[in-house]
Tab-separated table of C-alpha atoms in Angstrom:
chain	number	residue	atom	x	y	z
A	1	HIS	CA	206.045	164.582	136.850
A	2	GLY	CA	204.533	167.353	138.980
A	3	ALA	CA	203.601	169.385	135.912
A	4	SER	CA	201.906	166.450	134.185
A	5	LYS	CA	199.973	165.634	137.355
A	6	THR	CA	198.753	169.220	137.609
A	7	GLN	CA	197.776	169.186	133.944
A	8	TYR	CA	195.837	165.968	134.462
A	9	GLN	CA	194.023	167.397	137.489
A	10	THR	CA	193.140	170.559	135.577
A	11	GLN	CA	191.782	168.524	132.675
A	12	ARG	CA	189.776	166.369	135.079
A	13	LEU	CA	188.231	169.434	136.706
A	14	ARG	CA	187.271	170.800	133.296
A	15	GLU	CA	185.644	167.508	132.348
A	16	GLU	CA	183.702	167.391	135.620
A	17	ALA	CA	182.533	170.992	135.157
A	18	CYS	CA	181.422	170.210	131.608
A	19	LEU	CA	179.605	167.063	132.766
A	20	LEU	CA	177.839	169.057	135.468
A	21	LYS	CA	176.589	171.592	132.914
A	22	VAL	CA	175.348	168.826	130.635
A	23	SER	CA	173.645	167.141	133.581
A	24	GLU	CA	171.893	170.349	134.630
A	25	ALA	CA	170.676	170.931	131.072
A	26	CYS	CA	169.338	167.373	130.869
A	27	ILE	CA	167.537	167.733	134.198
A	28	ASP	CA	165.812	170.880	132.912
A	29	LYS	CA	164.730	169.191	129.670
A	30	CYS	CA	163.662	165.814	131.066
A	31	PRO	CA	160.043	166.782	131.912
A	32	SER	CA	159.320	167.679	128.284
A	33	ALA	CA	161.708	165.246	126.575
A	34	GLY	CA	160.567	162.489	124.272
A	35	SER	CA	161.183	158.853	125.125
A	36	GLY	CA	164.183	158.586	122.801
A	37	ASP	CA	165.877	161.568	124.409
A	38	VAL	CA	165.289	160.188	127.905
A	39	VAL	CA	166.812	156.854	126.902
A	40	ASN	CA	169.817	158.486	125.221
A	41	THR	CA	170.414	160.740	128.217
A	42	ILE	CA	170.611	158.034	130.869
A	43	PHE	CA	172.394	155.616	128.537
A	44	GLY	CA	175.062	158.222	127.853
A	45	PHE	CA	175.636	158.897	131.531
A	46	ALA	CA	175.843	155.149	132.182
A	47	ILE	CA	178.669	154.921	129.652
A	48	VAL	CA	180.426	157.858	131.352
A	49	GLY	CA	179.944	156.059	134.650
A	50	HIS	CA	178.408	158.745	136.814
A	51	ALA	CA	175.127	160.602	137.219
A	52	SER	CA	173.822	162.815	140.002
A	53	SER	CA	170.867	161.683	142.084
A	54	GLU	CA	168.975	164.703	140.719
A	55	LEU	CA	169.426	163.434	137.166
A	56	ILE	CA	168.375	159.923	138.194
A	57	LYS	CA	165.201	161.307	139.750
A	58	ALA	CA	164.468	163.418	136.648
A	59	VAL	CA	164.882	160.435	134.332
A	60	VAL	CA	162.760	158.144	136.515
A	61	SER	CA	160.052	160.791	136.732
A	62	ALA	CA	160.032	161.290	132.961
A	63	ALA	CA	160.010	157.551	132.272
A	64	SER	CA	157.138	157.010	134.710
A	65	GLN	CA	154.832	159.770	133.500
A	66	GLU	CA	152.745	157.525	131.212
A	67	ASP	CA	152.283	153.755	131.161
A	68	ASP	CA	153.335	153.501	127.519
A	69	PHE	CA	155.909	156.294	127.477
A	70	LEU	CA	158.710	153.787	126.944
A	71	GLY	CA	158.587	150.778	124.658
A	72	VAL	CA	159.757	147.379	125.882
A	73	ARG	CA	163.253	147.737	124.428
A	74	GLU	CA	163.565	151.334	125.610
A	75	THR	CA	162.565	150.178	129.077
A	76	ALA	CA	165.314	147.538	129.041
A	77	ASN	CA	167.873	150.162	128.035
A	78	VAL	CA	166.810	152.615	130.740
A	79	LEU	CA	166.808	149.966	133.470
A	80	TRP	CA	170.212	148.656	132.382
A	81	ALA	CA	171.605	152.191	132.525
A	82	LEU	CA	170.104	152.917	135.931
A	83	GLU	CA	171.432	149.653	137.381
A	84	THR	CA	174.844	150.303	135.847
A	85	LEU	CA	174.878	153.672	137.582
A	86	GLY	CA	174.162	152.008	140.937
A	87	HIS	CA	170.439	152.742	141.026
A	88	GLY	CA	168.906	149.293	140.664
A	89	PRO	CA	165.653	147.690	141.836
A	90	SER	CA	166.343	148.351	145.516
A	91	SER	CA	167.357	151.988	145.142
A	92	VAL	CA	165.246	154.754	146.633
A	93	GLU	CA	165.442	156.886	143.494
A	94	ALA	CA	164.711	154.242	140.852
A	95	GLY	CA	163.060	151.310	142.631
A	96	SER	CA	159.547	152.425	141.686
A	97	LEU	CA	160.374	152.316	137.969
A	98	PHE	CA	161.823	148.802	138.257
A	99	ARG	CA	158.669	147.599	140.019
A	100	LYS	CA	156.438	149.236	137.421
A	101	ALA	CA	158.458	147.850	134.512
A	102	LEU	CA	158.653	144.236	135.688
A	103	PRO	CA	155.245	143.111	134.361
A	104	VAL	CA	155.825	145.056	131.138
A	105	LEU	CA	158.996	143.097	130.408
A	106	SER	CA	157.561	139.793	131.623
A	107	ASP	CA	154.570	140.107	129.322
A	108	ALA	CA	156.597	140.839	126.175
A	109	PRO	CA	159.693	138.597	126.144
A	110	SER	CA	159.528	138.242	122.357
A	111	LYS	CA	160.445	141.928	122.034
A	112	LEU	CA	163.569	141.466	124.150
A	113	THR	CA	165.764	140.295	121.305
A	114	GLU	CA	169.522	139.856	121.537
A	115	ARG	CA	171.162	142.646	123.573
A	116	TYR	CA	167.844	143.810	125.022
A	117	ALA	CA	167.324	140.436	126.712
A	118	GLY	CA	170.711	140.666	128.399
A	119	ARG	CA	170.175	144.276	129.454
A	120	ALA	CA	166.777	143.530	130.966
A	121	LEU	CA	168.062	140.539	132.929
A	122	TRP	CA	171.229	142.351	133.969
A	123	ALA	CA	169.075	145.122	135.415
A	124	TYR	CA	167.147	142.639	137.596
A	125	ARG	CA	169.953	140.221	138.377
A	126	ALA	CA	169.995	141.129	142.088
A	127	ALA	CA	166.220	141.421	142.473
A	128	LYS	CA	165.169	137.777	142.814
A	129	THR	CA	162.794	137.711	139.836
A	130	PRO	CA	163.016	134.096	138.597
A	131	ALA	CA	159.774	134.369	136.625
A	132	LEU	CA	161.250	137.153	134.466
A	133	PHE	CA	164.333	135.037	133.775
A	134	ASP	CA	162.131	132.058	132.885
A	135	ARG	CA	160.066	134.093	130.424
A	136	VAL	CA	162.957	135.880	128.727
A	137	CYS	CA	165.320	132.905	128.624
A	138	GLY	CA	162.599	130.578	127.409
A	139	LYS	CA	161.876	132.902	124.519
A	140	CYS	CA	165.448	133.676	123.460
A	141	VAL	CA	167.260	130.359	123.952
A	142	ASN	CA	166.706	129.162	120.377
A	143	ASP	CA	168.039	132.400	118.913
A	144	ILE	CA	171.301	132.661	120.859
A	145	ALA	CA	173.259	130.890	118.105
A	146	HIS	CA	172.720	133.935	115.895
A	147	TRP	CA	173.578	136.595	118.493
A	148	THR	CA	176.647	138.798	118.658
A	149	PRO	CA	179.400	137.816	121.114
A	150	SER	CA	178.781	140.838	123.360
A	151	ALA	CA	175.076	139.971	123.663
A	152	VAL	CA	175.874	136.361	124.588
A	153	ALA	CA	178.442	137.464	127.158
A	154	LEU	CA	176.006	139.889	128.805
A	155	LEU	CA	173.243	137.293	128.963
A	156	ILE	CA	175.310	134.554	130.608
A	157	ARG	CA	176.789	137.044	133.057
A	158	ALA	CA	173.299	138.191	134.048
A	159	VAL	CA	172.033	134.618	134.439
A	160	ALA	CA	175.078	133.557	136.450
A	161	ASP	CA	175.014	136.621	138.680
A	162	ALA	CA	171.306	136.125	139.409
A	163	GLY	CA	171.962	132.549	140.516
A	164	VAL	CA	169.035	131.146	138.550
A	165	ALA	CA	168.971	127.727	136.907
A	166	GLN	CA	168.854	128.195	133.135
A	167	ASP	CA	170.760	125.188	131.819
A	168	LYS	CA	169.501	125.459	128.237
A	169	VAL	CA	170.678	129.061	128.026
A	170	ALA	CA	174.018	128.170	129.604
A	171	ASP	CA	174.433	125.352	127.079
A	172	ALA	CA	173.559	127.640	124.164
A	173	CYS	CA	175.992	130.309	125.365
A	174	SER	CA	178.668	127.668	125.922
A	175	LYS	CA	178.252	126.378	122.368
A	176	HIS	CA	178.343	129.918	120.958
A	177	VAL	CA	181.618	130.679	122.748
A	178	THR	CA	183.203	127.383	121.722
A	179	ASP	CA	182.129	127.534	118.079
A	180	ARG	CA	182.684	131.233	117.460
A	181	ARG	CA	185.447	132.259	119.826
A	182	GLU	CA	187.479	133.758	116.965
A	183	ALA	CA	184.700	136.345	116.505
A	184	TYR	CA	184.907	137.453	120.132
A	185	GLY	CA	186.795	140.525	121.261
A	186	ALA	CA	188.898	140.311	124.402
A	187	SER	CA	186.321	141.896	126.714
A	188	SER	CA	183.533	139.601	125.472
A	189	LEU	CA	185.768	136.548	125.884
A	190	VAL	CA	186.535	137.508	129.471
A	191	ASP	CA	182.909	138.324	130.270
A	192	ALA	CA	181.625	135.099	128.710
A	193	ALA	CA	184.272	133.010	130.476
A	194	TRP	CA	183.450	134.692	133.787
A	195	GLY	CA	179.731	134.092	133.338
A	196	LEU	CA	180.132	130.451	132.333
A	197	ALA	CA	182.619	129.794	135.125
A	198	CYS	CA	180.265	131.280	137.709
A	199	TYR	CA	177.302	129.349	136.320
A	200	GLY	CA	179.314	126.144	136.538
A	201	GLY	CA	179.673	122.905	134.617
A	202	ARG	CA	180.946	124.447	131.375
A	203	GLU	CA	184.693	124.187	131.912
A	204	ASP	CA	185.470	123.297	128.281
A	205	ALA	CA	183.870	126.517	127.038
A	206	VAL	CA	185.642	128.562	129.715
A	207	THR	CA	188.959	127.029	128.688
A	208	ALA	CA	188.207	127.688	125.021
A	209	ALA	CA	187.374	131.320	125.716
A	210	LEU	CA	190.455	131.994	127.830
A	211	GLY	CA	192.627	130.100	125.356
A	212	ALA	CA	191.493	132.416	122.580
A	213	LEU	CA	192.728	135.503	124.392
A	214	ASP	CA	195.711	137.165	122.740
A	215	TYR	CA	197.890	137.983	125.710
């Protein structure tokens, strides 16, 4: 047991050292990186689950250098990643980018298709931006029936967590879960059930989702 624990700790230290080197390289390249590279960098670190404040600052600086540096969908991805890493709208390091991006997203809801809609709203779910939710939800509600399960789950979680009233979206997500629960993976079932339960009034869909889990 002692040997395996030591081996695990050694492996963990190696991984952290490797991550640090990658982070330092990304920080150096951020000022001259293209928009796609900036998006991929912060998205990758969001999946890993950790990024230094120096990297956050470098990404925010790069993303803010020109008004049209990032497209609408790229903006949604970057904001989702920053919020996932704990640097949301109220953060010192990233707050300026969230404020700058808000009108960009609000003015182009038609470009926030499927997963991008959920990522954008997830990023602002704690920021009290009901107008953004109205614009994005109003544009996407009729398309939800054709979305992937993971996109539906993310959207209803974002809406529920924000505490905004979007009954048509909740109904569309509820119907998607009920009608297509066999297509859902376990994590999407749990996320969708959680979102619908928190939103309220959709107990049948919550029951259907949880009942489809293969324990």
